[in-house]
Coordinates of C-alpha atoms and ligand atoms in Angstrom, one line a residue:
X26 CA 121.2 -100.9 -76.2
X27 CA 118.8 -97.8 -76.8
X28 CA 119.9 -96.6 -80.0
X29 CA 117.9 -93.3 -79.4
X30 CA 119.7 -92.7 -76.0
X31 CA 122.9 -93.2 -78.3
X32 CA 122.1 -91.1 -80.6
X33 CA 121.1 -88.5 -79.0
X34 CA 124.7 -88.9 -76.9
X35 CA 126.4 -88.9 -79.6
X36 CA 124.6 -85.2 -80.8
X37 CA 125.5 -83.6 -77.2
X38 CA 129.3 -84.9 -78.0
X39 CA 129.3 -83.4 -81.2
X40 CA 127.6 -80.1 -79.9
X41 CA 130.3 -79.8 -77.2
X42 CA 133.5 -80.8 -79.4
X43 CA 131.9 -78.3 -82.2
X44 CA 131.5 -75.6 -79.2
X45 CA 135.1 -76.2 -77.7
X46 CA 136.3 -75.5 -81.5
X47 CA 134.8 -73.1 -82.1
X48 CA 135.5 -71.1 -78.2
X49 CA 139.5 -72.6 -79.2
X50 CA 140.3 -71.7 -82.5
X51 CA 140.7 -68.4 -82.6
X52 CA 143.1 -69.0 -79.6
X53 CA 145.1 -70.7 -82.0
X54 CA 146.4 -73.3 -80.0
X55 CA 146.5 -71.8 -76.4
X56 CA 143.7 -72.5 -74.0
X57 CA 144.4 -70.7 -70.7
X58 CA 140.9 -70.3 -70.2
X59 CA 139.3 -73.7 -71.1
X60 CA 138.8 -75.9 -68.2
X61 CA 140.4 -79.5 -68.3
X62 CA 137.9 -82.2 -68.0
X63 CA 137.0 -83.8 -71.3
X64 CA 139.0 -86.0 -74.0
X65 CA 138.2 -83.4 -76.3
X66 CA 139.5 -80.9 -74.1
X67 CA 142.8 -83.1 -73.9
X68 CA 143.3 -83.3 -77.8
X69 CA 142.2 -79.3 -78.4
X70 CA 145.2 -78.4 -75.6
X71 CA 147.9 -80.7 -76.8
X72 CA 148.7 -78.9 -80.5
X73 CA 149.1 -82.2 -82.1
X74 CA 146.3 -81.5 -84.5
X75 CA 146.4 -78.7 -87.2
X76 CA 143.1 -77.0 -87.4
X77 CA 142.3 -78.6 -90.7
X78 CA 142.6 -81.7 -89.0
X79 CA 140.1 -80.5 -86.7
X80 CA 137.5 -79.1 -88.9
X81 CA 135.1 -82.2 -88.6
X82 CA 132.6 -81.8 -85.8
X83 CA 133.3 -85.0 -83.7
X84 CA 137.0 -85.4 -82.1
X85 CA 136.5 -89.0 -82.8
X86 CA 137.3 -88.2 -86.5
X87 CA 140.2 -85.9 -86.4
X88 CA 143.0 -87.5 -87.9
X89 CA 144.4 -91.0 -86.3
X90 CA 141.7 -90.5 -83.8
X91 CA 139.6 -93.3 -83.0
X92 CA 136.6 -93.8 -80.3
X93 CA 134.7 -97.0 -78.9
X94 CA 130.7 -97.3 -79.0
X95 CA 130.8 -95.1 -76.3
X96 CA 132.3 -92.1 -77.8
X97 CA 135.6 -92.4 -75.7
X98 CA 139.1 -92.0 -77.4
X99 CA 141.0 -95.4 -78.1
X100 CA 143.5 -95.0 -80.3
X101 CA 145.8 -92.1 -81.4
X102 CA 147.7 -93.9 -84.5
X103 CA 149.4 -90.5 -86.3
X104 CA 152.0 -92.7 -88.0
X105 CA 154.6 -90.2 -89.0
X106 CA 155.0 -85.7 -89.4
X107 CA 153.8 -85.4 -92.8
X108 CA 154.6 -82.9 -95.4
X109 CA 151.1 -81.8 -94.4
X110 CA 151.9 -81.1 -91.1
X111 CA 155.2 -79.9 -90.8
X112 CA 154.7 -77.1 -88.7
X113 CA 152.7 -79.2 -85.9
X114 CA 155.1 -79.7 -82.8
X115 CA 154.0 -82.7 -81.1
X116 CA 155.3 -83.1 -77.7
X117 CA 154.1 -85.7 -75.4
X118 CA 154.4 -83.5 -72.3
X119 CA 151.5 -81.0 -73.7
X120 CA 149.2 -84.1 -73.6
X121 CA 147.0 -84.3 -70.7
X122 CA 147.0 -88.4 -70.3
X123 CA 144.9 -88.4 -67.7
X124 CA 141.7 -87.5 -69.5
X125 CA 141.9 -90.2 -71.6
X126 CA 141.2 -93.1 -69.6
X127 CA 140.1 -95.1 -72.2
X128 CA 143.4 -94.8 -74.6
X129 CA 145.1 -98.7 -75.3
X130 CA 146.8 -97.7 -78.9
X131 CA 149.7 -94.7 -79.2
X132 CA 151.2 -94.8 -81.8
X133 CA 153.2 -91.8 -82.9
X134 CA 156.3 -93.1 -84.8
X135 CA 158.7 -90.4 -86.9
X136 CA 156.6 -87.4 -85.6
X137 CA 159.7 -85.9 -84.1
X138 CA 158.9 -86.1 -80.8
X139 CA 161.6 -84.4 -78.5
X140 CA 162.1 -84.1 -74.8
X141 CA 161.7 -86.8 -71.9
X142 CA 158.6 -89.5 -72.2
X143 CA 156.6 -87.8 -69.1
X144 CA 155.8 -90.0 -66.1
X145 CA 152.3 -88.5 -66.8
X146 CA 152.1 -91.0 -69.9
X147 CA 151.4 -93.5 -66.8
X148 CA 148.0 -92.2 -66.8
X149 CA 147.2 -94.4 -69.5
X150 CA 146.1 -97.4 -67.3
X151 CA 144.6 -99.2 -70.0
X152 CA 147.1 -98.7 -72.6
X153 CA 148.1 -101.9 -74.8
X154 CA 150.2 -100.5 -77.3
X155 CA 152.7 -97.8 -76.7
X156 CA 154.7 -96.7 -80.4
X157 CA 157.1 -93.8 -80.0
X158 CA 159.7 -95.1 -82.4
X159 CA 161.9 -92.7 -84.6
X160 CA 161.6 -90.1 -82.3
X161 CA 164.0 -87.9 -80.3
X162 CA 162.9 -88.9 -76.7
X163 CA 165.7 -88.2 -74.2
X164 CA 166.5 -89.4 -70.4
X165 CA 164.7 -92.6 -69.1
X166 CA 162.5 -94.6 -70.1
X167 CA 159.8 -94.0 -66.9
X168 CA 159.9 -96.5 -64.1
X169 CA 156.5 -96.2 -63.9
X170 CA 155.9 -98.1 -66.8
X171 CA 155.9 -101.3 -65.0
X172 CA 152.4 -100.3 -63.5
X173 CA 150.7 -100.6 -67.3
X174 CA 149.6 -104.0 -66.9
X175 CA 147.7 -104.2 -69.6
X176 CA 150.7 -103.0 -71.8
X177 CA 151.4 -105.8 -75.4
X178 CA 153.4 -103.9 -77.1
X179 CA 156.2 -101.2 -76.2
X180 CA 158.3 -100.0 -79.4
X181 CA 160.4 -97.5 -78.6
X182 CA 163.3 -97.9 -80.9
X183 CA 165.7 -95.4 -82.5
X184 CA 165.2 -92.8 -79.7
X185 CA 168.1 -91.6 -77.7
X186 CA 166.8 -92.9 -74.6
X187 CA 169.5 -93.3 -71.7
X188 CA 168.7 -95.4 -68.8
X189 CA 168.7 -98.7 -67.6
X190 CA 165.5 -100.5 -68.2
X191 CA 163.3 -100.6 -65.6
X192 CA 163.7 -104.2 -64.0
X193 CA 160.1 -104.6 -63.2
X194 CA 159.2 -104.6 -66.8
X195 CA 159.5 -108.0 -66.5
X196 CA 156.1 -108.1 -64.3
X197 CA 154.1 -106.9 -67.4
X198 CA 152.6 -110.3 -68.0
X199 CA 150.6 -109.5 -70.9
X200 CA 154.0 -108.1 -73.1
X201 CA 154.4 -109.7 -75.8
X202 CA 157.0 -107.4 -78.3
X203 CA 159.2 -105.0 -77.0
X204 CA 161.7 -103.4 -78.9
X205 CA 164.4 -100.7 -77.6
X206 CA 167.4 -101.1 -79.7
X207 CA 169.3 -97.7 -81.4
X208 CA 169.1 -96.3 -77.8
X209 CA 171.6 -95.0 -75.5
X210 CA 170.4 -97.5 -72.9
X211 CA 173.0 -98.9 -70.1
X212 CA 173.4 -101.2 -67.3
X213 CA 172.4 -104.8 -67.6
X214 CA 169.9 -106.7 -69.1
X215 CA 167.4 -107.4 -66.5
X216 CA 166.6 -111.3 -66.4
X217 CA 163.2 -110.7 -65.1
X218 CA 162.7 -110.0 -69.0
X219 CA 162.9 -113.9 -69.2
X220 CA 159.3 -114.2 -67.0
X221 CA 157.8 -113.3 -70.1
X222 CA 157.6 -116.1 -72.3
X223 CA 156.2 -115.1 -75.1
X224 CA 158.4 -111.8 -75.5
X225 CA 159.8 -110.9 -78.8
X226 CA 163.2 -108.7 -77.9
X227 CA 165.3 -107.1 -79.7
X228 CA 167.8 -104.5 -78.0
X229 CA 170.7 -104.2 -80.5
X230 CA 172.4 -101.0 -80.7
X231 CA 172.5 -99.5 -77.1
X232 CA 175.3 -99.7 -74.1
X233 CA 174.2 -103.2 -72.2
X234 CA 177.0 -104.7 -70.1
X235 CA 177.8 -107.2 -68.2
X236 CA 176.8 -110.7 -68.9
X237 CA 173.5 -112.0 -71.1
X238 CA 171.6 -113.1 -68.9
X239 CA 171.1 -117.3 -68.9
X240 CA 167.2 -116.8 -67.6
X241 CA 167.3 -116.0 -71.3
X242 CA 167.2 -119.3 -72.0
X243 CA 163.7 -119.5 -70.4
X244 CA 161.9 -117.1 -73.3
X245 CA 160.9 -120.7 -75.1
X246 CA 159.2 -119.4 -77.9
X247 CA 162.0 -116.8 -78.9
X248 CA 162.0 -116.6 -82.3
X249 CA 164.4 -113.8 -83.0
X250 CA 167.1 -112.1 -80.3
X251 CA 169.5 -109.5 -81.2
X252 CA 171.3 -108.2 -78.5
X253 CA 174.4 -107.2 -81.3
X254 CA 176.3 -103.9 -81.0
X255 CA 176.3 -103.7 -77.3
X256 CA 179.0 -104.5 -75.1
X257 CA 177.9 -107.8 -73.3
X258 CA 181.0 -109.4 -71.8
X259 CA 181.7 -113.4 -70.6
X260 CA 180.5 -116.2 -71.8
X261 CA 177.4 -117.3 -74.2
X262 CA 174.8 -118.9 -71.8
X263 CA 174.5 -122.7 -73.0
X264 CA 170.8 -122.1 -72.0
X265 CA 170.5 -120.4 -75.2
X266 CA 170.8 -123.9 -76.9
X267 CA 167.5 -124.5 -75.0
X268 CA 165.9 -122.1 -77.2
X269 CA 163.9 -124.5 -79.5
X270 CA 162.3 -122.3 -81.7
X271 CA 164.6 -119.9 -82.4
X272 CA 165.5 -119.2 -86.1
X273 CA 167.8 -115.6 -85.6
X274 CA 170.6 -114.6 -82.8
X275 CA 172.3 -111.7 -83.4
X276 CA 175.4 -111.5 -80.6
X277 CA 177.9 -109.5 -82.9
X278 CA 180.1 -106.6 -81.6
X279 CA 180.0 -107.6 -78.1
X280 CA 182.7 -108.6 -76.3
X281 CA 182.1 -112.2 -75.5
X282 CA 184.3 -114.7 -74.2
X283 CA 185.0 -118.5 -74.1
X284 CA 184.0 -120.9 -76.6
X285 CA 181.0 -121.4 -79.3
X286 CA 180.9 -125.1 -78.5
X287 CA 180.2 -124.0 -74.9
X288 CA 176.1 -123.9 -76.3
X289 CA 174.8 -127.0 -77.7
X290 CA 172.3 -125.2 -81.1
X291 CA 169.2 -124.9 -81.9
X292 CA 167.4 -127.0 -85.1
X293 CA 165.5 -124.0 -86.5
X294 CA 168.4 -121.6 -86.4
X295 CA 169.0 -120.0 -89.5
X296 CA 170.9 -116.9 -88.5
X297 CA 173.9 -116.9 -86.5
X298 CA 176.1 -113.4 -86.3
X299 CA 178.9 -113.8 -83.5
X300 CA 181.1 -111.4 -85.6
X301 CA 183.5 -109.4 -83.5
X302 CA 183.3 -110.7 -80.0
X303 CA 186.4 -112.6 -78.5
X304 CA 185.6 -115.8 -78.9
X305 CA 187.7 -118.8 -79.2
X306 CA 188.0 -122.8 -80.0
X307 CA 186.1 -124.6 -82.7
X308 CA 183.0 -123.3 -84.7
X309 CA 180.9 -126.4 -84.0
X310 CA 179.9 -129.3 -86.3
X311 CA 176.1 -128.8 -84.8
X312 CA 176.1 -125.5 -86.9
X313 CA 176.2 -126.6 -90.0
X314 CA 172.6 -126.6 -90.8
X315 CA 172.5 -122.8 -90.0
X316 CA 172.4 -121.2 -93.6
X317 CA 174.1 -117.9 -92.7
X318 CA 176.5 -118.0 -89.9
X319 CA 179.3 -114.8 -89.3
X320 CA 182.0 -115.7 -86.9
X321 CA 184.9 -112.8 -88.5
X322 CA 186.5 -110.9 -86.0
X323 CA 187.1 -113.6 -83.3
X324 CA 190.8 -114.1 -83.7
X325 CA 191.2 -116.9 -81.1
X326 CA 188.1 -118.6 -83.3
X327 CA 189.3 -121.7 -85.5
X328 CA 187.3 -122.6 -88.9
X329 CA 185.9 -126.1 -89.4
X330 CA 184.9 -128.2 -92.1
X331 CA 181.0 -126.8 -92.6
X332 CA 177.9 -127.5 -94.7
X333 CA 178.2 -126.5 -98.6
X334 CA 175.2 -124.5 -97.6
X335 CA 176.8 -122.0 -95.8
X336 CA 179.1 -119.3 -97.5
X337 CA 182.4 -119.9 -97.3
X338 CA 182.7 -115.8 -97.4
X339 CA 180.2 -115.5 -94.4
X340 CA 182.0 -117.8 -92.2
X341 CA 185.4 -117.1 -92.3
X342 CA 187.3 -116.3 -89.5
X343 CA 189.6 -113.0 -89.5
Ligands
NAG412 C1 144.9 -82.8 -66.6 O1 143.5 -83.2 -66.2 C2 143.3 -83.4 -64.9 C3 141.9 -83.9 -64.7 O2 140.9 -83.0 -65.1 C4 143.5 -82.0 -64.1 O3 143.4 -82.2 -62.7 C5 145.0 -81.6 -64.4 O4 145.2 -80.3 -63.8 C6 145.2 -81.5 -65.9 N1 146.6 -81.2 -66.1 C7 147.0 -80.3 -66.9 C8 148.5 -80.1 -67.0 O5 146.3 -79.5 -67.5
NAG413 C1 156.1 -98.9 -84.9 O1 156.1 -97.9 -86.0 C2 157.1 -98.1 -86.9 C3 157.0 -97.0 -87.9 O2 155.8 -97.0 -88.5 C4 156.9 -99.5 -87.5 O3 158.0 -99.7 -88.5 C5 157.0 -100.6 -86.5 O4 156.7 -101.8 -87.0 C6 155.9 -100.3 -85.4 N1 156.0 -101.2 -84.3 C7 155.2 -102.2 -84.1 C8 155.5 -103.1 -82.9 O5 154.1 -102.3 -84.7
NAG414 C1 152.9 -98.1 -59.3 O1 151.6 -98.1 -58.7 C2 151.6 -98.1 -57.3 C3 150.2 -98.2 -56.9 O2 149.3 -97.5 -57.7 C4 152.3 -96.9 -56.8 O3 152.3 -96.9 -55.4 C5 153.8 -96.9 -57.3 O4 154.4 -95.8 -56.9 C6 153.8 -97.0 -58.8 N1 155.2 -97.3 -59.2 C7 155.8 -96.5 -60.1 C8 157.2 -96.8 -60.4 O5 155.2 -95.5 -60.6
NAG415 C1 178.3 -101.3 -66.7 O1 178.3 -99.9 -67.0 C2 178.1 -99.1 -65.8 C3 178.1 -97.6 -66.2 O2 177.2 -97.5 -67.3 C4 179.2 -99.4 -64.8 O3 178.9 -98.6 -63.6 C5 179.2 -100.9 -64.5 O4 180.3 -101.1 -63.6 C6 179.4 -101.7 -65.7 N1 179.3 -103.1 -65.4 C7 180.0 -104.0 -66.0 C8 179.8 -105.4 -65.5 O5 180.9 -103.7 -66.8
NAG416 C1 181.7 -104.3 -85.7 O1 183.0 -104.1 -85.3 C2 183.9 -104.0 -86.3 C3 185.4 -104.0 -85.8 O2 185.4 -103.0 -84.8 C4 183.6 -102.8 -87.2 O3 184.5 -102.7 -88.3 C5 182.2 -103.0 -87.7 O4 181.8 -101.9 -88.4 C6 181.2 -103.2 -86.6 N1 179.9 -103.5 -87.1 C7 178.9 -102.7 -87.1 C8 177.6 -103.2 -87.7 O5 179.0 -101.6 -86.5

């Protein structure tokens, strides 16, 4: 590596962000006349920074910016709208994605994003983790997200997204966490979510129907699955009972049917919420290591005899 060469890279970079600022600011935040070909030129167009944010000389160390050795933006991590800078209006549309080529971390939870998440964000080819939680994002979640392969982590929960999920997600082999729930998301739960085996999933809180799906049941290291407060219909999948390492399910305010016994449990579970659903028959005896278990709200549901261990409060039946 010639550390001179770097160096003197790394001056011309700073020369040109310092000259962009400098041409920008007293355009305060309007660039008609700037042409669009750097990172830098990205980050000066989209208004996400305030100019005191800006006032360093290299882009790479505004605030939640961060580059590789190469000078090339990585990471945008601005991890909430700060009394600071309250009268910044982030929106994702006035970011120009496809300049930075080189982005894998976005993380801009509670910065009161509105508006749809633009198919443009697709630009981001090698983009790893994707953080738009807390927000007010509207419409769909783009179908084009299925084409981010490289894609670990997508949290975009309590948003008022309201589509379906895109089915293809499921081809995203390197995701690993994904987290939508407090949505306004509908249809069904796609089962090619289940090719991804090492998923983490949690979708509580939005409109799912129709049936969970038993592929399910192929996730085997699920730790934790909440698919409460939706309004999933039929049976439990008994495939869930194949689900060895899973400590938490969370199925309550659904409107399941059948009977618990239907699923043979899991040894490590120590969570079990079917709460309001429409279940019926016996809680079974293979439950009773499960330290908190809430089955109220199932009228057709009939209490057992259960470990001392779990509440007798928790598990009664309405
Ligand atoms: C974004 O940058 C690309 C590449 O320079 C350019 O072609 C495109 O017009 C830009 N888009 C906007 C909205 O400025
Ligand atoms: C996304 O950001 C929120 C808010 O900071 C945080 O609570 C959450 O854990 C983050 N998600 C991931 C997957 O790191
Ligand atoms: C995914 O990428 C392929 C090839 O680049 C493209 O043809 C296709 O339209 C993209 N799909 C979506 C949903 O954007
Ligand atoms: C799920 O909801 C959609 C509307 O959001 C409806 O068209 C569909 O019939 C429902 N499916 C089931 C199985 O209830
Ligand atoms: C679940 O449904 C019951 C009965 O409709 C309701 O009282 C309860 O508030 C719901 N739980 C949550 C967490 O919304």
């Amino acid at each position: 590596m010639n550390f001179l060469g770097k160096l003197i890279g790394l001056r011309v970079r700073q020369l040109t962000a310092t000259t962009w600022i400098l041409i920008a600011l007293p355009l305060s935040h309007n660039f008609p006349v700037l042409a669009t070909k750097t990172e830098a030129d990205a980050l000066l167009r989209s208004g996400w920074w305030l100019d005191s944010d800006m006032s360093l000389d290299v882009y790479c160390m505004w605030f939640g910016v961060s580059c590789d050795d190469s000078i090339s933006i990585i990471e945008i991590n601005i991890p909430e709208r700060g009394p600071h800078d309250y009268m910044v209006t982030r929106n994702l549309n006035n970011m120009n994605f496809s300049l930075l080529l080189n982005l894998a971390f976005l993380r801009l939870p509670n910065n009161h994003l509105t508006d749809i998440i633009p198919l443009q964000i697709c630009a981001l080819q090698k983009l790893r983790h994707l953080n738009l939680s807390h927000n007010y994002l509207t419409s769909e979640l783009p179908l084009c997200l299925q084409n981010l392969t490289m894609l670990e982590v997508i949290d975009i929960h309590d948003n008022q997204i309201n589509s379906h999920i895109p089915p293809k997600l499921g081809n995203l082999k390197r995701l690993i966490y994904l987290d939508l729930s407090f949505n306004l998301l509908n249809g069904m739960i796609p089962m090619t979510l289940a090719k991804l085996k090492n998923l983490a999933l949690y979708l509580q809180m939005n409109f799912f129907n129709g049936s969970i799906p038993s592929e399910v049941g192929e996730l085997k290291s699920l730790t934790h699955l909440d698919l409460s407060l939706n309004n999933l219909c039929e049976k439990i999948p008994h495939e869930l009972g194949s689900l060895v390492m899973l400590t938490y399910l969370n199925l309550q305010n659904n409107s399941l049917q059948g009977t618990v016994s239907e699923f043979k449990m899991v040894l490590k579970l120590n969570y079990i919420n079917l709460a309001y659903n429409h279940l019926i028959g016996n809680i079974p005896n293979n439950l009773a290591h499960v330290r908190y278990g809430f089955f109220l709200g199932n009228k057709g549901l009939k209490e057992i005899e259960l470990s001392k261990r779990m509440s007798r409060e928790l598990m009664t039946v309405a």
